[in-house]
Amino acid sequence: MSDSDYEHDDEDKDNDDDEPDYLSDPDDEFFDQVEPVLKPPPGLMAKEPRGPMGYLDFKFTCIGPDELMSRMHDIVKQVNAIFELPPCTTRILLSHFNWDKERLLERFYDGNQEKLFKDAHIVNPFRQARVPVGNSTILSVDVICDICLMETSHKQLEGLECHHLFCIDCWRNYMRTRIEDSGNALAIPCPHGKCDILVNENIVYRVMQPFPDVIRRFQYLSAQTFVQQHKLMKWCPSPGCTFAVEANSTRGVPVMCNCGYRFCFSCSSPAHEPVSCKYFQLWVKKCEDDSETAHWIHANTKQCPKCKATIEKSGGCNHMVCRNVNCKADFCWVCLGPWEPHGSSWYNCNRYNNSNAKVARDGQAQHRQALERYLFYYNRYVNHMKSLKFEDKLYAQIEVKMRDMQKLGLAWIETQFLKQAVDSLCHCRNTLMYTYVFAFFLTKNNHSILFEDNQRDLEMATETLSEYLERDINSDSISDTKVKVQDKSTYCERRRQVLLDYVYEGYESDIWEFNMM
Amino acid sequence: MAQIDFPASGLSGASRINHELKYFINSAPAHINLENLDDSNIFKWTVNMNGIQGTMYEGEKFKLQFEFTDNYPQVSPIVKFVSGHVPVHPHIYSNGHICLEILYAGYRPEMTIVYICLCVTQMLNKNKNKVVPRGDSYYSLRRVDRNPKNTSWIYEDEY
Ligand SMILES: [Zn+2]
Ligand SMILES: [Zn+2]
Ligand SMILES: [Zn+2]
Ligand SMILES: [Zn+2]
Ligand SMILES: [Zn+2]
Ligand SMILES: [Zn+2]
Ligand SMILES: [Zn+2]
């Protein structure tokens, strides 16, 4: 994320030690005169002109578990540079606004501040009577703590700015209970029955100082809550991963975590570009509902269209060569048509043929046609998904190849192009997979035909790369291999980008028409 | 998570309950009184509650039960009416479970037994419509769990 988003970075005041004098004066009338701090600094609220954010403006960054707390403190600091409030108060305010600092600033300067503090469950910091809590020397008599109902020395009392004081042992028990049981460390109320003021981090650190385990748990929960509340942050959904991703908008576009997992920033599902979250979910639902009917067609074996020998698919490449030595037919696994046109300009495997469907319709019921249409797309979707699974094997093969190359004198770094090529292949297959979901819901028009052209180009490029990596790589010299692999994978990436640009620009100019099916 | 030794002496549930017991016997409001408390088990109280004059519950008698744990008052007691002695109220189920926020999510350790009794009383006093809650027979019959704290409550009104 660019720093320009947060322009108040540099100012870094610690307001805790540096409270303005007038804050300690409990006289209300005095406050009414001293309102300067409530006015926004000049220029602050002037909003930058912002057009609709395009998909190319989308930016994200991955945040490790150790950086989360400092990320949270950064936001507190940025706001504090303007507010001059104690950081623990600002943190509760920010949490109340789901860490949207613009909205907080707006409410702070435009609205009723008394109500703002009330809604956020904090004592108005401008109206606090600052009797130091916890180390009072004024009173030395014993008082009754309202929780344990025991006599306590006044020195042992602790409390929030609402001045509901309880003995430190009761506070410790209370916080331990709440911090261990609660999912939200930023929403623990004062123990007083009629008070909704929230416990702030200062009192937690002060009171729980002898119990580092509880403090650690408090910090852990604070970070959890922070990511959950922050609209522009998401946990990486990969099991066991502790990274979070922060982005500059909530768009449904894929992000990649440092752990390597790619997921949709909006719905946290596995990356599903170019199809939108809505149609992705619809598709998942449909596949679940229709899985019975769909399964029969997707057995892992097929018959050679020429000699009828049983063929089992063992790699991701769709170019099948019959193992029957007397046949050796080349054909396409997906459409069972001859392979030859798949490498040329009359490639047609990706296009659902409506005229064929028309013939089918003549004698058959309508739902049969719908099923056929669905299976057409489903078949291609599943096929890329399966190929994607086979690419694990390809990674292993490539690893061997890379080691061979290193034995021949190439540096490790010089062999990385192979791994990158498999990465590209996987990205392309993943995108292709979801182009069939996109196409399934898409209504046919001039744009959809152009889309299918793009899809065809990407598919051809991907199959060429796949075939080369899986089969022909061993027949070339190292230098030839490098040139070919790099050419083919660059071309694939370019085709993928062209397709994605076309789809996303289409979303922005509203050219796609979808059918809910 | 490693267990930390917490200051427990004098803070156990029994200590606070004993304090409250003294207070309850000496200064509880007239419409509530404590039923024969078993000295060997001060963790279970039954409070007799009389309907307040001038309310819909005038002349009626109810029994409110409190069950405490050793974590009391940090952890809320289980509070419910004893079946057979349950007021008819739109937020009180006939199995004795009470839909009142302070008994669950809104509970705080500073609340005393007397305070909880007064909140329940106020809930009765304010009522103008003596009906059982919607879905009462469903909830009361199927609710095998006798602990109302295990129910996810939605609070409709403030009392
Ligand atoms: Zn308070
Ligand atoms: Zn105490
Ligand atoms: Zn991850
Ligand atoms: Zn999504
Ligand atoms: Zn064959
Ligand atoms: Zn084909
Ligand atoms: Zn209710």
PDB file of N, CA and C in Angstrom, chain A residues 146-150 166 169-170 172-174 176-178 180 189-195 208 211 213-214 217, chain B residues 1-7 9-11 15-16 19-20 71 73-75 105-112 115:
ATOM      1  N   ASP A 146     -16.639  -3.174  45.846  1.00  0.00           N
ATOM      2  CA  ASP A 146     -18.001  -3.617  45.535  1.00  0.00           C
ATOM      3  C   ASP A 146     -18.064  -4.975  44.852  1.00  0.00           C
ATOM      4  N   ILE A 147     -16.925  -5.566  44.549  1.00  0.00           N
ATOM      5  CA  ILE A 147     -16.971  -6.909  43.959  1.00  0.00           C
ATOM      6  C   ILE A 147     -16.760  -7.975  45.032  1.00  0.00           C
ATOM      7  N   CYS A 148     -15.654  -7.880  45.772  1.00  0.00           N
ATOM      8  CA  CYS A 148     -15.426  -8.915  46.797  1.00  0.00           C
ATOM      9  C   CYS A 148     -16.103  -8.561  48.117  1.00  0.00           C
ATOM     10  N   LEU A 149     -16.611  -7.333  48.233  1.00  0.00           N
ATOM     11  CA  LEU A 149     -17.287  -6.845  49.434  1.00  0.00           C
ATOM     12  C   LEU A 149     -16.374  -6.897  50.656  1.00  0.00           C
ATOM     13  N   MET A 150     -15.071  -6.784  50.420  1.00  0.00           N
ATOM     14  CA  MET A 150     -14.120  -6.813  51.523  1.00  0.00           C
ATOM     15  C   MET A 150     -13.510  -5.429  51.692  1.00  0.00           C
ATOM     16  N   PHE A 166     -12.424  -0.604  42.054  1.00  0.00           N
ATOM     17  CA  PHE A 166     -12.482  -1.923  42.684  1.00  0.00           C
ATOM     18  C   PHE A 166     -11.072  -2.305  43.095  1.00  0.00           C
ATOM     19  N   ASP A 169      -7.140  -7.035  43.152  1.00  0.00           N
ATOM     20  CA  ASP A 169      -7.348  -8.473  43.003  1.00  0.00           C
ATOM     21  C   ASP A 169      -8.618  -8.771  42.215  1.00  0.00           C
ATOM     22  N   CYS A 170      -9.673  -7.990  42.493  1.00  0.00           N
ATOM     23  CA  CYS A 170     -10.915  -8.197  41.745  1.00  0.00           C
ATOM     24  C   CYS A 170     -10.722  -7.831  40.286  1.00  0.00           C
ATOM     25  N   ARG A 172      -7.956  -8.072  38.644  1.00  0.00           N
ATOM     26  CA  ARG A 172      -7.158  -9.130  38.018  1.00  0.00           C
ATOM     27  C   ARG A 172      -8.012 -10.329  37.659  1.00  0.00           C
ATOM     28  N   ASN A 173      -8.873 -10.718  38.613  1.00  0.00           N
ATOM     29  CA  ASN A 173      -9.743 -11.857  38.329  1.00  0.00           C
ATOM     30  C   ASN A 173     -10.705 -11.546  37.184  1.00  0.00           C
ATOM     31  N   TYR A 174     -11.201 -10.326  37.199  1.00  0.00           N
ATOM     32  CA  TYR A 174     -12.157  -9.917  36.164  1.00  0.00           C
ATOM     33  C   TYR A 174     -11.500  -9.951  34.786  1.00  0.00           C
ATOM     34  N   ARG A 176      -8.746 -11.454  33.841  1.00  0.00           N
ATOM     35  CA  ARG A 176      -8.343 -12.788  33.417  1.00  0.00           C
ATOM     36  C   ARG A 176      -9.550 -13.529  32.844  1.00  0.00           C
ATOM     37  N   THR A 177     -10.692 -13.479  33.578  1.00  0.00           N
ATOM     38  CA  THR A 177     -11.887 -14.165  33.111  1.00  0.00           C
ATOM     39  C   THR A 177     -12.296 -13.663  31.733  1.00  0.00           C
ATOM     40  N   ARG A 178     -12.328 -12.331  31.571  1.00  0.00           N
ATOM     41  CA  ARG A 178     -12.792 -11.772  30.303  1.00  0.00           C
ATOM     42  C   ARG A 178     -11.809 -12.032  29.167  1.00  0.00           C
ATOM     43  N   GLU A 180      -9.586 -14.434  28.927  1.00  0.00           N
ATOM     44  CA  GLU A 180      -9.496 -15.841  28.551  1.00  0.00           C
ATOM     45  C   GLU A 180     -10.742 -16.318  27.818  1.00  0.00           C
ATOM     46  N   PRO A 189     -16.222  -4.450  29.171  1.00  0.00           N
ATOM     47  CA  PRO A 189     -16.774  -3.284  29.866  1.00  0.00           C
ATOM     48  C   PRO A 189     -16.259  -3.176  31.297  1.00  0.00           C
ATOM     49  N   CYS A 190     -16.424  -2.009  31.858  1.00  0.00           N
ATOM     50  CA  CYS A 190     -16.180  -1.769  33.285  1.00  0.00           C
ATOM     51  C   CYS A 190     -17.009  -2.783  34.090  1.00  0.00           C
ATOM     52  N   PRO A 191     -16.490  -3.303  35.211  1.00  0.00           N
ATOM     53  CA  PRO A 191     -17.238  -4.317  35.974  1.00  0.00           C
ATOM     54  C   PRO A 191     -18.503  -3.776  36.640  1.00  0.00           C
ATOM     55  N   HIS A 192     -18.680  -2.463  36.658  1.00  0.00           N
ATOM     56  CA  HIS A 192     -19.862  -1.894  37.306  1.00  0.00           C
ATOM     57  C   HIS A 192     -21.105  -2.186  36.473  1.00  0.00           C
ATOM     58  N   GLY A 193     -22.164  -2.598  37.162  1.00  0.00           N
ATOM     59  CA  GLY A 193     -23.374  -3.053  36.478  1.00  0.00           C
ATOM     60  C   GLY A 193     -24.047  -2.017  35.611  1.00  0.00           C
ATOM     61  N   LYS A 194     -23.894  -0.740  35.918  1.00  0.00           N
ATOM     62  CA  LYS A 194     -24.618   0.257  35.137  1.00  0.00           C
ATOM     63  C   LYS A 194     -23.672   1.104  34.297  1.00  0.00           C
ATOM     64  N   CYS A 195     -22.517   0.555  33.976  1.00  0.00           N
ATOM     65  CA  CYS A 195     -21.509   1.338  33.274  1.00  0.00           C
ATOM     66  C   CYS A 195     -21.090   0.591  32.012  1.00  0.00           C
ATOM     67  N   MET A 208      -2.356  -6.028  34.937  1.00  0.00           N
ATOM     68  CA  MET A 208      -1.950  -7.399  34.654  1.00  0.00           C
ATOM     69  C   MET A 208      -0.443  -7.547  34.493  1.00  0.00           C
ATOM     70  N   PHE A 211       1.339 -10.676  35.126  1.00  0.00           N
ATOM     71  CA  PHE A 211       0.832 -11.874  34.443  1.00  0.00           C
ATOM     72  C   PHE A 211       1.053 -11.786  32.937  1.00  0.00           C
ATOM     73  N   ASP A 213       1.399 -13.870  30.644  1.00  0.00           N
ATOM     74  CA  ASP A 213       0.604 -14.754  29.778  1.00  0.00           C
ATOM     75  C   ASP A 213      -0.717 -14.118  29.402  1.00  0.00           C
ATOM     76  N   VAL A 214      -1.338 -13.461  30.389  1.00  0.00           N
ATOM     77  CA  VAL A 214      -2.621 -12.826  30.120  1.00  0.00           C
ATOM     78  C   VAL A 214      -2.418 -11.637  29.183  1.00  0.00           C
ATOM     79  N   ARG A 217      -2.016 -12.901  25.722  1.00  0.00           N
ATOM     80  CA  ARG A 217      -3.321 -13.299  25.178  1.00  0.00           C
ATOM     81  C   ARG A 217      -4.130 -12.053  24.801  1.00  0.00           C
TER      82      ARG A 217
ATOM     83  N   MET B   1      -2.732 -22.789  27.373  1.00  0.00           N
ATOM     84  CA  MET B   1      -2.235 -21.613  28.088  1.00  0.00           C
ATOM     85  C   MET B   1      -1.816 -21.991  29.512  1.00  0.00           C
ATOM     86  N   ALA B   2      -0.660 -21.525  29.896  1.00  0.00           N
ATOM     87  CA  ALA B   2      -0.143 -21.872  31.226  1.00  0.00           C
ATOM     88  C   ALA B   2      -1.012 -21.230  32.304  1.00  0.00           C
ATOM     89  N   GLN B   3      -1.198 -21.941  33.384  1.00  0.00           N
ATOM     90  CA  GLN B   3      -1.995 -21.390  34.487  1.00  0.00           C
ATOM     91  C   GLN B   3      -1.128 -20.487  35.347  1.00  0.00           C
ATOM     92  N   ILE B   4      -1.699 -19.354  35.703  1.00  0.00           N
ATOM     93  CA  ILE B   4      -0.972 -18.411  36.537  1.00  0.00           C
ATOM     94  C   ILE B   4      -1.621 -18.452  37.903  1.00  0.00           C
ATOM     95  N   ASP B   5      -0.830 -18.315  38.934  1.00  0.00           N
ATOM     96  CA  ASP B   5      -1.417 -18.258  40.265  1.00  0.00           C
ATOM     97  C   ASP B   5      -2.050 -16.900  40.469  1.00  0.00           C
ATOM     98  N   PHE B   6      -3.333 -16.921  40.660  1.00  0.00           N
ATOM     99  CA  PHE B   6      -4.028 -15.669  40.876  1.00  0.00           C
ATOM    100  C   PHE B   6      -4.331 -15.486  42.350  1.00  0.00           C
ATOM    101  N   PRO B   7      -4.452 -14.238  42.758  1.00  0.00           N
ATOM    102  CA  PRO B   7      -4.780 -13.995  44.167  1.00  0.00           C
ATOM    103  C   PRO B   7      -6.172 -14.525  44.450  1.00  0.00           C
ATOM    104  N   SER B   9      -7.158 -15.986  47.634  1.00  0.00           N
ATOM    105  CA  SER B   9      -7.576 -15.991  49.028  1.00  0.00           C
ATOM    106  C   SER B   9      -8.584 -14.881  49.296  1.00  0.00           C
ATOM    107  N   GLY B  10      -9.661 -15.261  49.938  1.00  0.00           N
ATOM    108  CA  GLY B  10     -10.672 -14.271  50.291  1.00  0.00           C
ATOM    109  C   GLY B  10     -11.535 -13.877  49.127  1.00  0.00           C
ATOM    110  N   LEU B  11     -11.193 -14.329  47.902  1.00  0.00           N
ATOM    111  CA  LEU B  11     -11.945 -13.892  46.742  1.00  0.00           C
ATOM    112  C   LEU B  11     -12.790 -15.015  46.157  1.00  0.00           C
ATOM    113  N   SER B  15     -16.681 -16.616  49.729  1.00  0.00           N
ATOM    114  CA  SER B  15     -16.459 -15.405  50.513  1.00  0.00           C
ATOM    115  C   SER B  15     -17.469 -14.325  50.157  1.00  0.00           C
ATOM    116  N   ARG B  16     -17.626 -14.092  48.859  1.00  0.00           N
ATOM    117  CA  ARG B  16     -18.562 -13.057  48.449  1.00  0.00           C
ATOM    118  C   ARG B  16     -20.001 -13.468  48.767  1.00  0.00           C
ATOM    119  N   HIS B  19     -20.737 -12.756  52.319  1.00  0.00           N
ATOM    120  CA  HIS B  19     -20.980 -11.327  52.508  1.00  0.00           C
ATOM    121  C   HIS B  19     -22.386 -10.941  52.061  1.00  0.00           C
ATOM    122  N   GLU B  20     -22.768 -11.445  50.896  1.00  0.00           N
ATOM    123  CA  GLU B  20     -24.085 -11.092  50.368  1.00  0.00           C
ATOM    124  C   GLU B  20     -25.209 -11.657  51.221  1.00  0.00           C
ATOM    125  N   ASN B  71     -16.297 -19.472  40.821  1.00  0.00           N
ATOM    126  CA  ASN B  71     -15.817 -18.281  40.112  1.00  0.00           C
ATOM    127  C   ASN B  71     -16.720 -17.067  40.311  1.00  0.00           C
ATOM    128  N   PRO B  73     -17.961 -13.811  41.912  1.00  0.00           N
ATOM    129  CA  PRO B  73     -18.863 -13.102  41.000  1.00  0.00           C
ATOM    130  C   PRO B  73     -18.273 -12.832  39.604  1.00  0.00           C
ATOM    131  N   GLN B  74     -17.074 -13.365  39.311  1.00  0.00           N
ATOM    132  CA  GLN B  74     -16.525 -13.103  37.980  1.00  0.00           C
ATOM    133  C   GLN B  74     -17.402 -13.739  36.900  1.00  0.00           C
ATOM    134  N   VAL B  75     -17.934 -14.918  37.225  1.00  0.00           N
ATOM    135  CA  VAL B  75     -18.816 -15.611  36.295  1.00  0.00           C
ATOM    136  C   VAL B  75     -20.235 -15.513  36.845  1.00  0.00           C
ATOM    137  N   ALA B 105     -25.080 -11.829  28.657  1.00  0.00           N
ATOM    138  CA  ALA B 105     -24.004 -10.992  28.113  1.00  0.00           C
ATOM    139  C   ALA B 105     -23.806  -9.710  28.917  1.00  0.00           C
ATOM    140  N   GLY B 106     -24.872  -9.185  29.517  1.00  0.00           N
ATOM    141  CA  GLY B 106     -24.776  -7.906  30.212  1.00  0.00           C
ATOM    142  C   GLY B 106     -24.368  -8.032  31.675  1.00  0.00           C
ATOM    143  N   TYR B 107     -24.063  -9.242  32.108  1.00  0.00           N
ATOM    144  CA  TYR B 107     -23.716  -9.448  33.515  1.00  0.00           C
ATOM    145  C   TYR B 107     -22.372  -8.807  33.865  1.00  0.00           C
ATOM    146  N   ARG B 108     -22.267  -8.208  35.046  1.00  0.00           N
ATOM    147  CA  ARG B 108     -20.997  -7.666  35.552  1.00  0.00           C
ATOM    148  C   ARG B 108     -20.812  -8.125  36.991  1.00  0.00           C
ATOM    149  N   PRO B 109     -19.566  -8.317  37.390  1.00  0.00           N
ATOM    150  CA  PRO B 109     -19.312  -8.827  38.746  1.00  0.00           C
ATOM    151  C   PRO B 109     -19.795  -7.898  39.859  1.00  0.00           C
ATOM    152  N   GLU B 110     -19.976  -6.635  39.518  1.00  0.00           N
ATOM    153  CA  GLU B 110     -20.389  -5.697  40.558  1.00  0.00           C
ATOM    154  C   GLU B 110     -21.853  -5.880  40.942  1.00  0.00           C
ATOM    155  N   MET B 111     -22.628  -6.573  40.095  1.00  0.00           N
ATOM    156  CA  MET B 111     -24.054  -6.767  40.385  1.00  0.00           C
ATOM    157  C   MET B 111     -24.225  -7.751  41.539  1.00  0.00           C
ATOM    158  N   THR B 112     -25.100  -7.402  42.473  1.00  0.00           N
ATOM    159  CA  THR B 112     -25.325  -8.301  43.604  1.00  0.00           C
ATOM    160  C   THR B 112     -26.591  -9.119  43.370  1.00  0.00           C
ATOM    161  N   TYR B 115     -29.500  -6.903  43.602  1.00  0.00           N
ATOM    162  CA  TYR B 115     -29.652  -6.111  42.378  1.00  0.00           C
ATOM    163  C   TYR B 115     -30.334  -6.932  41.291  1.00  0.00           C
TER     164      TYR B 115
END
